[in-house]
Amino acid sequence: ENALPYRDQVELCIDHHPSNEGFGKRNCVESDKAACGEILYTICTHLLSPRESLPQEVALPLYLAVSTDTGCFVYSNTTPQTHRIAAALMETGCDIQWVNKRHFRVKSRTRILVESRLVEEMDLEENGTLAFAYITQALVHDLKATEEDLDDIASFIGLLDGVVNAVTLKELPEGGCKGSLRTDGKSLNASAVCARFGGGGHPAAAGCMIPGSPKEAHDALMEAIQA
């Protein structure tokens, strides 16, 4: 539903989300791939001549795309082929150590304060197996958090021991909330829940837009989850 405004305006859509609606004039959708970077890697290697190798300035952003889309190779959709592609990109000599440190091991002081607030203010449902975290406008203003401080924050609350499925609700300045679900993909299909609000994604990771306050968004999502 959210892709309808782009129908016939996109020449080529490359995607790995199973909820993709085929809105491009041409669509390359491979939902068995853990990352769009895997698809792009295959395209890039096909464009090379037999004697050419992938240049480092191309290999590095491709490695970044694969590593971030798989949570540094820990998400459930990571496959042996994902690792083989990562190994091929490493063999070009690009600086993957910098990428992994920058994106998976370094946090700003503000980011750590944000995570602390999320834990303090979260709601636990269904005997502690379902967590709701709230990035309210008050939190953002109090901590002077930037978008960089909030990058990939949806994965954080699911690290809590005992939590199987996690929801992060980000209150938007213009009203409404952005919901991000991270689930086990089995007991709860994140994409199916988000599809009720015009969103989508993967069974274990999906997003959507929900009208109303964080409390109203919580209630709407709880109803969708229980359904």
PDB file of C-alpha atoms in Angstrom:
ATOM      1  CA  GLU A   1       0.000   0.000   0.000  1.00  0.00           C
ATOM      2  CA  ASN A   2       2.787   2.465   0.924  1.00  0.00           C
ATOM      3  CA  ALA A   3       4.538   1.678  -2.380  1.00  0.00           C
ATOM      4  CA  LEU A   4       1.581   2.680  -4.565  1.00  0.00           C
ATOM      5  CA  PRO A   5       2.726   6.299  -5.089  1.00  0.00           C
ATOM      6  CA  TYR A   6       5.939   4.959  -6.673  1.00  0.00           C
ATOM      7  CA  ARG A   7       4.244   2.598  -9.116  1.00  0.00           C
ATOM      8  CA  ASP A   8       5.527   3.167 -12.660  1.00  0.00           C
ATOM      9  CA  GLN A   9       7.994   5.810 -11.404  1.00  0.00           C
ATOM     10  CA  VAL A  10      10.835   3.402 -10.537  1.00  0.00           C
ATOM     11  CA  GLU A  11      12.701   1.903 -13.495  1.00  0.00           C
ATOM     12  CA  LEU A  12      14.307  -0.954 -11.532  1.00  0.00           C
ATOM     13  CA  CYS A  13      13.510  -2.174  -8.036  1.00  0.00           C
ATOM     14  CA  ILE A  14      16.112  -4.404  -6.351  1.00  0.00           C
ATOM     15  CA  ASP A  15      14.875  -5.843  -3.073  1.00  0.00           C
ATOM     16  CA  HIS A  16      14.975  -8.838  -0.753  1.00  0.00           C
ATOM     17  CA  HIS A  17      11.814  -8.187   1.256  1.00  0.00           C
ATOM     18  CA  PRO A  18       9.128 -10.846   0.661  1.00  0.00           C
ATOM     19  CA  SER A  19       6.435  -8.181   1.135  1.00  0.00           C
ATOM     20  CA  ASN A  20       7.642  -6.278  -1.959  1.00  0.00           C
ATOM     21  CA  GLU A  21       4.632  -5.478  -4.161  1.00  0.00           C
ATOM     22  CA  GLY A  22       6.536  -5.288  -7.459  1.00  0.00           C
ATOM     23  CA  PHE A  23       6.020  -1.551  -7.849  1.00  0.00           C
ATOM     24  CA  GLY A  24       8.944  -1.001 -10.252  1.00  0.00           C
ATOM     25  CA  LYS A  25       8.733  -1.150 -14.020  1.00  0.00           C
ATOM     26  CA  ARG A  26      11.266  -3.963 -13.654  1.00  0.00           C
ATOM     27  CA  ASN A  27      11.664  -5.870 -10.407  1.00  0.00           C
ATOM     28  CA  CYS A  28      14.519  -7.974  -9.104  1.00  0.00           C
ATOM     29  CA  VAL A  29      13.169  -9.393  -5.836  1.00  0.00           C
ATOM     30  CA  GLU A  30      15.042 -12.314  -4.242  1.00  0.00           C
ATOM     31  CA  SER A  31      13.498 -12.926  -0.835  1.00  0.00           C
ATOM     32  CA  ASP A  32      15.836 -15.843  -0.112  1.00  0.00           C
ATOM     33  CA  LYS A  33      18.737 -13.398   0.185  1.00  0.00           C
ATOM     34  CA  ALA A  34      19.621 -12.073   3.632  1.00  0.00           C
ATOM     35  CA  ALA A  35      20.725  -8.705   2.246  1.00  0.00           C
ATOM     36  CA  CYS A  36      20.225  -6.537  -0.819  1.00  0.00           C
ATOM     37  CA  GLY A  37      24.019  -6.382  -0.907  1.00  0.00           C
ATOM     38  CA  GLU A  38      24.074 -10.047  -1.908  1.00  0.00           C
ATOM     39  CA  ILE A  39      21.966  -9.312  -4.970  1.00  0.00           C
ATOM     40  CA  LEU A  40      24.067  -6.283  -5.876  1.00  0.00           C
ATOM     41  CA  TYR A  41      27.258  -8.327  -5.472  1.00  0.00           C
ATOM     42  CA  THR A  42      25.986 -10.854  -8.017  1.00  0.00           C
ATOM     43  CA  ILE A  43      25.025  -8.070 -10.429  1.00  0.00           C
ATOM     44  CA  CYS A  44      28.422  -6.391 -10.050  1.00  0.00           C
ATOM     45  CA  THR A  45      30.376  -9.595 -10.652  1.00  0.00           C
ATOM     46  CA  HIS A  46      28.350 -10.298 -13.800  1.00  0.00           C
ATOM     47  CA  LEU A  47      29.328  -6.862 -15.106  1.00  0.00           C
ATOM     48  CA  LEU A  48      33.041  -7.643 -14.750  1.00  0.00           C
ATOM     49  CA  SER A  49      35.122  -9.243 -17.471  1.00  0.00           C
ATOM     50  CA  PRO A  50      36.761 -12.619 -16.622  1.00  0.00           C
ATOM     51  CA  ARG A  51      40.083 -10.870 -15.912  1.00  0.00           C
ATOM     52  CA  GLU A  52      38.636  -8.110 -13.747  1.00  0.00           C
ATOM     53  CA  SER A  53      38.287  -8.201  -9.977  1.00  0.00           C
ATOM     54  CA  LEU A  54      35.919  -6.142  -7.863  1.00  0.00           C
ATOM     55  CA  PRO A  55      37.604  -2.840  -6.872  1.00  0.00           C
ATOM     56  CA  GLN A  56      37.890  -2.057  -3.175  1.00  0.00           C
ATOM     57  CA  GLU A  57      35.794   1.117  -3.507  1.00  0.00           C
ATOM     58  CA  VAL A  58      32.908  -1.099  -4.635  1.00  0.00           C
ATOM     59  CA  ALA A  59      33.641  -4.039  -2.324  1.00  0.00           C
ATOM     60  CA  LEU A  60      33.661  -1.948   0.869  1.00  0.00           C
ATOM     61  CA  PRO A  61      30.107  -0.512   0.575  1.00  0.00           C
ATOM     62  CA  LEU A  62      28.859  -3.946  -0.542  1.00  0.00           C
ATOM     63  CA  TYR A  63      30.384  -5.520   2.583  1.00  0.00           C
ATOM     64  CA  LEU A  64      28.789  -2.748   4.653  1.00  0.00           C
ATOM     65  CA  ALA A  65      25.412  -3.469   3.032  1.00  0.00           C
ATOM     66  CA  VAL A  66      25.650  -7.205   3.750  1.00  0.00           C
ATOM     67  CA  SER A  67      26.982  -6.870   7.309  1.00  0.00           C
ATOM     68  CA  THR A  68      24.453  -4.254   8.443  1.00  0.00           C
ATOM     69  CA  ASP A  69      21.487  -6.037   6.817  1.00  0.00           C
ATOM     70  CA  THR A  70      22.377  -9.211   8.732  1.00  0.00           C
ATOM     71  CA  GLY A  71      23.249  -7.597  12.071  1.00  0.00           C
ATOM     72  CA  CYS A  72      26.886  -8.562  11.515  1.00  0.00           C
ATOM     73  CA  PHE A  73      25.812 -12.032  10.347  1.00  0.00           C
ATOM     74  CA  VAL A  74      23.682 -12.982  13.354  1.00  0.00           C
ATOM     75  CA  TYR A  75      20.121 -12.655  11.991  1.00  0.00           C
ATOM     76  CA  SER A  76      18.234 -15.863  11.278  1.00  0.00           C
ATOM     77  CA  ASN A  77      18.112 -15.326   7.505  1.00  0.00           C
ATOM     78  CA  THR A  78      21.931 -15.347   7.208  1.00  0.00           C
ATOM     79  CA  THR A  79      22.969 -18.236   4.950  1.00  0.00           C
ATOM     80  CA  PRO A  80      26.225 -19.992   3.990  1.00  0.00           C
ATOM     81  CA  GLN A  81      26.093 -18.019   0.734  1.00  0.00           C
ATOM     82  CA  THR A  82      25.980 -14.787   2.747  1.00  0.00           C
ATOM     83  CA  HIS A  83      29.258 -15.749   4.387  1.00  0.00           C
ATOM     84  CA  ARG A  84      30.779 -16.790   1.067  1.00  0.00           C
ATOM     85  CA  ILE A  85      29.980 -13.397  -0.431  1.00  0.00           C
ATOM     86  CA  ALA A  86      31.405 -11.639   2.637  1.00  0.00           C
ATOM     87  CA  ALA A  87      34.575 -13.719   2.296  1.00  0.00           C
ATOM     88  CA  ALA A  88      34.884 -12.798  -1.389  1.00  0.00           C
ATOM     89  CA  LEU A  89      34.536  -9.119  -0.511  1.00  0.00           C
ATOM     90  CA  MET A  90      37.158  -9.451   2.235  1.00  0.00           C
ATOM     91  CA  GLU A  91      39.562 -10.987  -0.286  1.00  0.00           C
ATOM     92  CA  THR A  92      39.622  -7.708  -2.212  1.00  0.00           C
ATOM     93  CA  GLY A  93      41.561  -6.227   0.724  1.00  0.00           C
ATOM     94  CA  CYS A  94      38.969  -3.644   1.753  1.00  0.00           C
ATOM     95  CA  ASP A  95      39.085  -2.432   5.365  1.00  0.00           C
ATOM     96  CA  ILE A  96      36.311  -4.466   6.964  1.00  0.00           C
ATOM     97  CA  GLN A  97      37.792  -4.012  10.444  1.00  0.00           C
ATOM     98  CA  TRP A  98      36.940  -0.308  10.307  1.00  0.00           C
ATOM     99  CA  VAL A  99      33.401  -1.086   9.090  1.00  0.00           C
ATOM    100  CA  ASN A 100      32.709  -3.615  11.836  1.00  0.00           C
ATOM    101  CA  LYS A 101      34.138  -1.436  14.607  1.00  0.00           C
ATOM    102  CA  ARG A 102      32.323   1.684  13.437  1.00  0.00           C
ATOM    103  CA  HIS A 103      28.924   0.045  13.037  1.00  0.00           C
ATOM    104  CA  PHE A 104      28.863  -2.711  15.675  1.00  0.00           C
ATOM    105  CA  ARG A 105      31.285  -1.837  18.480  1.00  0.00           C
ATOM    106  CA  VAL A 106      31.225   1.961  18.904  1.00  0.00           C
ATOM    107  CA  LYS A 107      28.368   3.949  20.483  1.00  0.00           C
ATOM    108  CA  SER A 108      28.053   7.618  21.309  1.00  0.00           C
ATOM    109  CA  ARG A 109      27.445   8.646  24.918  1.00  0.00           C
ATOM    110  CA  THR A 110      24.003   9.873  23.881  1.00  0.00           C
ATOM    111  CA  ARG A 111      23.193   6.482  22.340  1.00  0.00           C
ATOM    112  CA  ILE A 112      23.991   4.732  25.614  1.00  0.00           C
ATOM    113  CA  LEU A 113      21.769   7.203  27.485  1.00  0.00           C
ATOM    114  CA  VAL A 114      18.967   6.544  24.974  1.00  0.00           C
ATOM    115  CA  GLU A 115      19.277   2.798  25.547  1.00  0.00           C
ATOM    116  CA  SER A 116      19.136   3.366  29.316  1.00  0.00           C
ATOM    117  CA  ARG A 117      15.902   5.356  28.968  1.00  0.00           C
ATOM    118  CA  LEU A 118      14.365   2.710  26.718  1.00  0.00           C
ATOM    119  CA  VAL A 119      14.992   0.044  29.363  1.00  0.00           C
ATOM    120  CA  GLU A 120      13.603   2.256  32.146  1.00  0.00           C
ATOM    121  CA  GLU A 121      10.411   3.138  30.245  1.00  0.00           C
ATOM    122  CA  MET A 122       9.689  -0.071  28.296  1.00  0.00           C
ATOM    123  CA  ASP A 123       6.614  -2.242  28.761  1.00  0.00           C
ATOM    124  CA  LEU A 124       6.849  -6.014  29.049  1.00  0.00           C
ATOM    125  CA  GLU A 125       3.849  -8.066  27.925  1.00  0.00           C
ATOM    126  CA  GLU A 126       3.005 -11.769  27.653  1.00  0.00           C
ATOM    127  CA  ASN A 127       5.067 -12.863  30.660  1.00  0.00           C
ATOM    128  CA  GLY A 128       8.073 -10.834  29.601  1.00  0.00           C
ATOM    129  CA  THR A 129       8.401 -12.357  26.134  1.00  0.00           C
ATOM    130  CA  LEU A 130       7.062  -9.272  24.305  1.00  0.00           C
ATOM    131  CA  ALA A 131       8.714  -5.873  24.839  1.00  0.00           C
ATOM    132  CA  PHE A 132       7.565  -2.392  23.798  1.00  0.00           C
ATOM    133  CA  ALA A 133      10.130   0.420  23.755  1.00  0.00           C
ATOM    134  CA  TYR A 134       9.278   4.073  23.163  1.00  0.00           C
ATOM    135  CA  ILE A 135      11.369   6.763  21.491  1.00  0.00           C
ATOM    136  CA  THR A 136       9.206   9.731  22.411  1.00  0.00           C
ATOM    137  CA  GLN A 137       9.743  13.328  21.348  1.00  0.00           C
ATOM    138  CA  ALA A 138      10.382  14.084  25.038  1.00  0.00           C
ATOM    139  CA  LEU A 139      13.221  11.539  25.115  1.00  0.00           C
ATOM    140  CA  VAL A 140      14.755  12.964  21.938  1.00  0.00           C
ATOM    141  CA  HIS A 141      14.574  16.534  23.270  1.00  0.00           C
ATOM    142  CA  ASP A 142      15.830  15.648  26.770  1.00  0.00           C
ATOM    143  CA  LEU A 143      18.913  13.856  25.453  1.00  0.00           C
ATOM    144  CA  LYS A 144      19.353  15.996  22.309  1.00  0.00           C
ATOM    145  CA  ALA A 145      19.477  12.744  20.343  1.00  0.00           C
ATOM    146  CA  THR A 146      20.201  12.878  16.611  1.00  0.00           C
ATOM    147  CA  GLU A 147      19.148  10.427  13.924  1.00  0.00           C
ATOM    148  CA  GLU A 148      22.654   8.958  14.068  1.00  0.00           C
ATOM    149  CA  ASP A 149      22.201   8.284  17.793  1.00  0.00           C
ATOM    150  CA  LEU A 150      18.985   6.383  16.970  1.00  0.00           C
ATOM    151  CA  ASP A 151      20.353   4.357  14.053  1.00  0.00           C
ATOM    152  CA  ASP A 152      19.277   0.677  14.183  1.00  0.00           C
ATOM    153  CA  ILE A 153      17.801   1.209  17.654  1.00  0.00           C
ATOM    154  CA  ALA A 154      14.992  -1.256  16.859  1.00  0.00           C
ATOM    155  CA  SER A 155      17.346  -4.180  17.433  1.00  0.00           C
ATOM    156  CA  PHE A 156      18.332  -3.077  20.928  1.00  0.00           C
ATOM    157  CA  ILE A 157      15.382  -4.001  23.141  1.00  0.00           C
ATOM    158  CA  GLY A 158      15.304  -7.563  21.803  1.00  0.00           C
ATOM    159  CA  LEU A 159      18.681  -8.179  23.462  1.00  0.00           C
ATOM    160  CA  LEU A 160      16.961  -8.390  26.847  1.00  0.00           C
ATOM    161  CA  ASP A 161      17.047 -11.924  28.202  1.00  0.00           C
ATOM    162  CA  GLY A 162      13.636 -13.584  27.902  1.00  0.00           C
ATOM    163  CA  VAL A 163      12.328 -11.254  25.201  1.00  0.00           C
ATOM    164  CA  VAL A 164      11.301 -13.181  22.098  1.00  0.00           C
ATOM    165  CA  ASN A 165       9.484 -10.436  20.199  1.00  0.00           C
ATOM    166  CA  ALA A 166      10.191  -6.699  20.427  1.00  0.00           C
ATOM    167  CA  VAL A 167       8.445  -3.548  19.232  1.00  0.00           C
ATOM    168  CA  THR A 168      10.077  -0.117  19.070  1.00  0.00           C
ATOM    169  CA  LEU A 169       7.729   2.846  18.634  1.00  0.00           C
ATOM    170  CA  LYS A 170       9.257   6.131  17.487  1.00  0.00           C
ATOM    171  CA  GLU A 171       7.022   9.175  17.955  1.00  0.00           C
ATOM    172  CA  LEU A 172       7.243  11.477  14.936  1.00  0.00           C
ATOM    173  CA  PRO A 173       7.320  15.319  15.158  1.00  0.00           C
ATOM    174  CA  GLU A 174       4.456  15.587  12.669  1.00  0.00           C
ATOM    175  CA  GLY A 175       2.329  13.104  14.613  1.00  0.00           C
ATOM    176  CA  GLY A 176       1.911   9.352  14.583  1.00  0.00           C
ATOM    177  CA  CYS A 177       4.513   6.714  15.238  1.00  0.00           C
ATOM    178  CA  LYS A 178       6.895   4.562  13.274  1.00  0.00           C
ATOM    179  CA  GLY A 179       6.704   0.976  14.477  1.00  0.00           C
ATOM    180  CA  SER A 180       9.612  -1.440  14.095  1.00  0.00           C
ATOM    181  CA  LEU A 181       9.129  -5.107  14.957  1.00  0.00           C
ATOM    182  CA  ARG A 182      11.910  -7.618  15.611  1.00  0.00           C
ATOM    183  CA  THR A 183      10.582 -11.120  16.253  1.00  0.00           C
ATOM    184  CA  ASP A 184      11.632 -14.755  16.121  1.00  0.00           C
ATOM    185  CA  GLY A 185       9.702 -15.029  12.839  1.00  0.00           C
ATOM    186  CA  LYS A 186       7.878 -18.123  14.121  1.00  0.00           C
ATOM    187  CA  SER A 187       5.666 -17.316  17.085  1.00  0.00           C
ATOM    188  CA  LEU A 188       5.007 -13.892  15.544  1.00  0.00           C
ATOM    189  CA  ASN A 189       5.230 -12.893  11.866  1.00  0.00           C
ATOM    190  CA  ALA A 190       6.394  -9.260  11.951  1.00  0.00           C
ATOM    191  CA  SER A 191       5.543  -8.649   8.296  1.00  0.00           C
ATOM    192  CA  ALA A 192       1.975  -9.900   8.725  1.00  0.00           C
ATOM    193  CA  VAL A 193       1.441  -7.594  11.710  1.00  0.00           C
ATOM    194  CA  CYS A 194       2.840  -4.559   9.889  1.00  0.00           C
ATOM    195  CA  ALA A 195       0.824  -5.348   6.759  1.00  0.00           C
ATOM    196  CA  ARG A 196      -2.292  -4.463   8.752  1.00  0.00           C
ATOM    197  CA  PHE A 197      -0.999  -0.882   8.805  1.00  0.00           C
ATOM    198  CA  GLY A 198       0.204  -0.762   5.212  1.00  0.00           C
ATOM    199  CA  GLY A 199       3.789  -1.742   6.074  1.00  0.00           C
ATOM    200  CA  GLY A 200       5.802  -4.906   5.653  1.00  0.00           C
ATOM    201  CA  GLY A 201       9.235  -6.478   5.584  1.00  0.00           C
ATOM    202  CA  HIS A 202      10.450  -9.892   6.688  1.00  0.00           C
ATOM    203  CA  PRO A 203       8.803 -12.447   9.008  1.00  0.00           C
ATOM    204  CA  ALA A 204      11.381 -11.531  11.677  1.00  0.00           C
ATOM    205  CA  ALA A 205      11.835  -7.817  10.934  1.00  0.00           C
ATOM    206  CA  ALA A 206       9.276  -5.348   9.615  1.00  0.00           C
ATOM    207  CA  GLY A 207       8.030  -1.801   9.963  1.00  0.00           C
ATOM    208  CA  CYS A 208       4.952   0.361   9.557  1.00  0.00           C
ATOM    209  CA  MET A 209       3.435   3.761  10.268  1.00  0.00           C
ATOM    210  CA  ILE A 210       0.716   3.996  12.929  1.00  0.00           C
ATOM    211  CA  PRO A 211      -1.461   7.060  13.651  1.00  0.00           C
ATOM    212  CA  GLY A 212      -1.833   8.404  17.164  1.00  0.00           C
ATOM    213  CA  SER A 213       0.289   8.751  20.284  1.00  0.00           C
ATOM    214  CA  PRO A 214       2.755   6.061  21.446  1.00  0.00           C
ATOM    215  CA  LYS A 215       0.067   4.750  23.830  1.00  0.00           C
ATOM    216  CA  GLU A 216      -2.481   4.559  21.007  1.00  0.00           C
ATOM    217  CA  ALA A 217       0.094   2.930  18.730  1.00  0.00           C
ATOM    218  CA  HIS A 218       0.881   0.394  21.463  1.00  0.00           C
ATOM    219  CA  ASP A 219      -2.779  -0.521  21.801  1.00  0.00           C
ATOM    220  CA  ALA A 220      -3.260  -0.820  18.029  1.00  0.00           C
ATOM    221  CA  LEU A 221      -0.200  -3.019  17.662  1.00  0.00           C
ATOM    222  CA  MET A 222      -1.176  -5.219  20.607  1.00  0.00           C
ATOM    223  CA  GLU A 223      -4.542  -5.812  18.945  1.00  0.00           C
ATOM    224  CA  ALA A 224      -2.807  -6.724  15.658  1.00  0.00           C
ATOM    225  CA  ILE A 225      -0.305  -8.991  17.435  1.00  0.00           C
ATOM    226  CA  GLN A 226      -3.025 -10.841  19.314  1.00  0.00           C
ATOM    227  CA  ALA A 227      -4.983 -11.242  16.056  1.00  0.00           C
TER     228      ALA A 227
END
